[in-house]
């Protein structure tokens, strides 16, 4: 049975008794196999892609770290200590003036109290055992 070689460079006519034979010789088969599976022998493009992905991940990590630091700084400035999501929403919409106005409003109604760096007196919970309560001075400085 006459067949044509599957190698696009060769395209010779050859005779074969086998059903699945596609190439006239082993060399043509090796060339086609190498062309079809070139990326396995040449890993350079894969390395470039991996390097690009690592660079992008590093940039994204730096952006996230900067955002986190900015939000923490704004929380400290405005006094909104336990409201990360609120500060983050103002930061993401680039509405810092609104954030400062909102913080001033909360300070005016008494929701946010100014930090006073004075020692505080705290009562312990050991009164039942020792017969009296102990008092501790805690420094907030």
mmCIF file of C-alpha atoms in Angstrom:
data_model
loop_
_atom_site.group_PDB
_atom_site.id
_atom_site.type_symbol
_atom_site.label_atom_id
_atom_site.label_comp_id
_atom_site.label_asym_id
_atom_site.label_seq_id
_atom_site.Cartn_x
_atom_site.Cartn_y
_atom_site.Cartn_z
ATOM 1 C CA UNK A 1 0.000 0.000 0.000
ATOM 2 C CA UNK A 2 1.440 3.368 -1.012
ATOM 3 C CA UNK A 3 1.426 6.221 1.486
ATOM 4 C CA UNK A 4 2.787 9.774 1.680
ATOM 5 C CA UNK A 5 5.179 10.696 4.508
ATOM 6 C CA UNK A 6 3.547 12.880 7.199
ATOM 7 C CA UNK A 7 6.687 15.021 7.504
ATOM 8 C CA UNK A 8 5.856 18.324 5.723
ATOM 9 C CA UNK A 9 9.489 18.725 4.647
ATOM 10 C CA UNK A 10 9.792 15.237 3.143
ATOM 11 C CA UNK A 11 6.403 14.285 1.602
ATOM 12 C CA UNK A 12 7.918 11.214 -0.094
ATOM 13 C CA UNK A 13 5.801 8.365 -1.307
ATOM 14 C CA UNK A 14 6.588 5.049 0.378
ATOM 15 C CA UNK A 15 5.140 1.616 0.531
ATOM 16 C CA UNK A 16 4.030 0.055 3.821
ATOM 17 C CA UNK A 17 2.127 -3.003 4.959
ATOM 18 C CA UNK A 18 1.365 -1.445 8.366
ATOM 19 C CA UNK A 19 -1.837 0.494 9.006
ATOM 20 C CA UNK A 20 -0.498 3.131 11.396
ATOM 21 C CA UNK A 21 2.831 3.920 9.762
ATOM 22 C CA UNK A 22 2.984 7.637 8.907
ATOM 23 C CA UNK A 23 6.643 8.279 8.093
ATOM 24 C CA UNK A 24 8.976 6.944 5.450
ATOM 25 C CA UNK A 25 11.920 6.612 7.868
ATOM 26 C CA UNK A 26 12.817 7.050 11.551
ATOM 27 C CA UNK A 27 14.509 10.400 10.913
ATOM 28 C CA UNK A 28 11.270 11.940 9.564
ATOM 29 C CA UNK A 29 9.371 10.635 12.595
ATOM 30 C CA UNK A 30 11.960 12.115 14.979
ATOM 31 C CA UNK A 31 11.839 15.522 13.247
ATOM 32 C CA UNK A 32 8.047 15.723 13.433
ATOM 33 C CA UNK A 33 8.002 14.545 17.068
ATOM 34 C CA UNK A 34 10.599 17.165 17.993
ATOM 35 C CA UNK A 35 8.633 19.928 16.253
ATOM 36 C CA UNK A 36 5.395 18.915 17.980
ATOM 37 C CA UNK A 37 7.010 18.730 21.438
ATOM 38 C CA UNK A 38 9.487 21.580 21.141
ATOM 39 C CA UNK A 39 8.505 23.233 24.436
ATOM 40 C CA UNK A 40 9.724 20.204 26.423
ATOM 41 C CA UNK A 41 13.264 20.596 25.094
ATOM 42 C CA UNK A 42 13.310 24.373 25.144
ATOM 43 C CA UNK A 43 12.139 25.466 28.623
ATOM 44 C CA UNK A 44 13.268 29.079 28.172
ATOM 45 C CA UNK A 45 9.809 30.515 27.368
ATOM 46 C CA UNK A 46 8.384 28.723 30.416
ATOM 47 C CA UNK A 47 11.110 30.246 32.597
ATOM 48 C CA UNK A 48 10.347 33.693 31.202
ATOM 49 C CA UNK A 49 6.661 33.244 32.008
ATOM 50 C CA UNK A 50 7.480 32.103 35.557
ATOM 51 C CA UNK A 51 9.818 35.065 36.066
ATOM 52 C CA UNK A 52 7.128 37.438 34.806
ATOM 53 C CA UNK A 53 4.576 35.894 37.175
ATOM 54 C CA UNK A 54 6.969 36.260 40.125
ATOM 55 C CA UNK A 55 7.582 39.904 39.214
ATOM 56 C CA UNK A 56 3.826 40.576 39.002
ATOM 57 C CA UNK A 57 3.241 38.821 42.344
ATOM 58 C CA UNK A 58 5.974 40.908 43.979
ATOM 59 C CA UNK A 59 4.423 44.124 42.610
ATOM 60 C CA UNK A 60 0.962 43.108 43.853
ATOM 61 C CA UNK A 61 2.365 42.231 47.267
ATOM 62 C CA UNK A 62 4.078 45.636 47.488
ATOM 63 C CA UNK A 63 0.802 47.374 46.521
ATOM 64 C CA UNK A 64 -1.147 45.437 49.156
ATOM 65 C CA UNK A 65 1.490 46.231 51.807
ATOM 66 C CA UNK A 66 1.399 49.951 50.921
ATOM 67 C CA UNK A 67 -2.416 49.971 51.079
ATOM 68 C CA UNK A 68 -2.380 48.185 54.444
ATOM 69 C CA UNK A 69 0.190 50.619 55.867
ATOM 70 C CA UNK A 70 -1.749 53.649 54.584
ATOM 71 C CA UNK A 71 -5.003 52.387 56.092
ATOM 72 C CA UNK A 72 -3.311 51.698 59.444
ATOM 73 C CA UNK A 73 -1.796 55.209 59.397
ATOM 74 C CA UNK A 74 -5.211 56.746 58.656
ATOM 75 C CA UNK A 75 -6.791 54.715 61.466
ATOM 76 C CA UNK A 76 -4.216 56.089 63.896
ATOM 77 C CA UNK A 77 -4.629 59.674 62.640
ATOM 78 C CA UNK A 78 -8.407 59.743 62.810
ATOM 79 C CA UNK A 79 -8.877 57.655 65.956
ATOM 80 C CA UNK A 80 -11.035 55.045 64.212
ATOM 81 C CA UNK A 81 -9.094 52.174 65.745
ATOM 82 C CA UNK A 82 -11.502 49.266 65.330
ATOM 83 C CA UNK A 83 -13.034 50.300 62.013
ATOM 84 C CA UNK A 84 -10.624 48.963 59.392
ATOM 85 C CA UNK A 85 -13.346 48.328 56.805
ATOM 86 C CA UNK A 86 -14.760 51.836 57.109
ATOM 87 C CA UNK A 87 -11.355 53.461 56.703
ATOM 88 C CA UNK A 88 -10.536 51.070 53.843
ATOM 89 C CA UNK A 89 -13.722 52.020 51.979
ATOM 90 C CA UNK A 90 -12.892 55.726 52.272
ATOM 91 C CA UNK A 91 -9.297 54.985 51.167
ATOM 92 C CA UNK A 92 -10.368 52.889 48.177
ATOM 93 C CA UNK A 93 -12.766 55.562 46.926
ATOM 94 C CA UNK A 94 -10.045 58.210 47.446
ATOM 95 C CA UNK A 95 -12.348 60.207 49.719
ATOM 96 C CA UNK A 96 -9.942 61.164 52.504
ATOM 97 C CA UNK A 97 -11.662 64.497 53.110
ATOM 98 C CA UNK A 98 -14.887 62.627 53.814
ATOM 99 C CA UNK A 99 -13.017 60.355 56.218
ATOM 100 C CA UNK A 100 -11.623 63.307 58.173
ATOM 101 C CA UNK A 101 -15.063 64.965 58.261
ATOM 102 C CA UNK A 102 -16.644 61.730 59.497
ATOM 103 C CA UNK A 103 -13.955 61.354 62.178
ATOM 104 C CA UNK A 104 -14.512 64.965 63.298
ATOM 105 C CA UNK A 105 -18.253 64.300 63.489
ATOM 106 C CA UNK A 106 -17.712 61.183 65.631
ATOM 107 C CA UNK A 107 -15.384 63.174 67.912
ATOM 108 C CA UNK A 108 -17.996 65.935 68.265
ATOM 109 C CA UNK A 109 -20.732 63.524 69.388
ATOM 110 C CA UNK A 110 -18.368 61.703 71.748
ATOM 111 C CA UNK A 111 -17.982 58.375 69.916
ATOM 112 C CA UNK A 112 -14.226 58.854 69.597
ATOM 113 C CA UNK A 113 -12.336 60.032 72.639
ATOM 114 C CA UNK A 114 -8.954 61.671 72.408
ATOM 115 C CA UNK A 115 -6.076 59.569 73.657
ATOM 116 C CA UNK A 116 -4.788 60.988 76.903
ATOM 117 C CA UNK A 117 -1.450 59.540 77.909
ATOM 118 C CA UNK A 118 -2.209 59.324 81.615
ATOM 119 C CA UNK A 119 -1.868 56.217 83.766
ATOM 120 C CA UNK A 120 -5.174 54.485 84.380
ATOM 121 C CA UNK A 121 -6.285 52.715 87.546
ATOM 122 C CA UNK A 122 -7.711 49.244 87.031
ATOM 123 C CA UNK A 123 -9.471 47.098 89.634
ATOM 124 C CA UNK A 124 -8.528 43.401 89.698
ATOM 125 C CA UNK A 125 -11.032 40.560 89.779
ATOM 126 C CA UNK A 126 -9.379 38.748 92.698
ATOM 127 C CA UNK A 127 -11.549 40.290 95.424
ATOM 128 C CA UNK A 128 -13.349 37.118 96.463
ATOM 129 C CA UNK A 129 -10.184 35.135 97.125
ATOM 130 C CA UNK A 130 -8.056 37.699 98.957
ATOM 131 C CA UNK A 131 -10.901 39.467 100.692
ATOM 132 C CA UNK A 132 -10.310 42.794 98.960
ATOM 133 C CA UNK A 133 -9.740 44.271 95.560
ATOM 134 C CA UNK A 134 -6.294 45.160 94.301
ATOM 135 C CA UNK A 135 -5.677 48.271 92.259
ATOM 136 C CA UNK A 136 -3.065 48.548 89.519
ATOM 137 C CA UNK A 137 -1.640 51.533 87.715
ATOM 138 C CA UNK A 138 -1.402 50.907 83.974
ATOM 139 C CA UNK A 139 0.676 53.250 81.887
ATOM 140 C CA UNK A 140 -0.628 54.046 78.407
ATOM 141 C CA UNK A 141 2.531 55.807 77.300
#
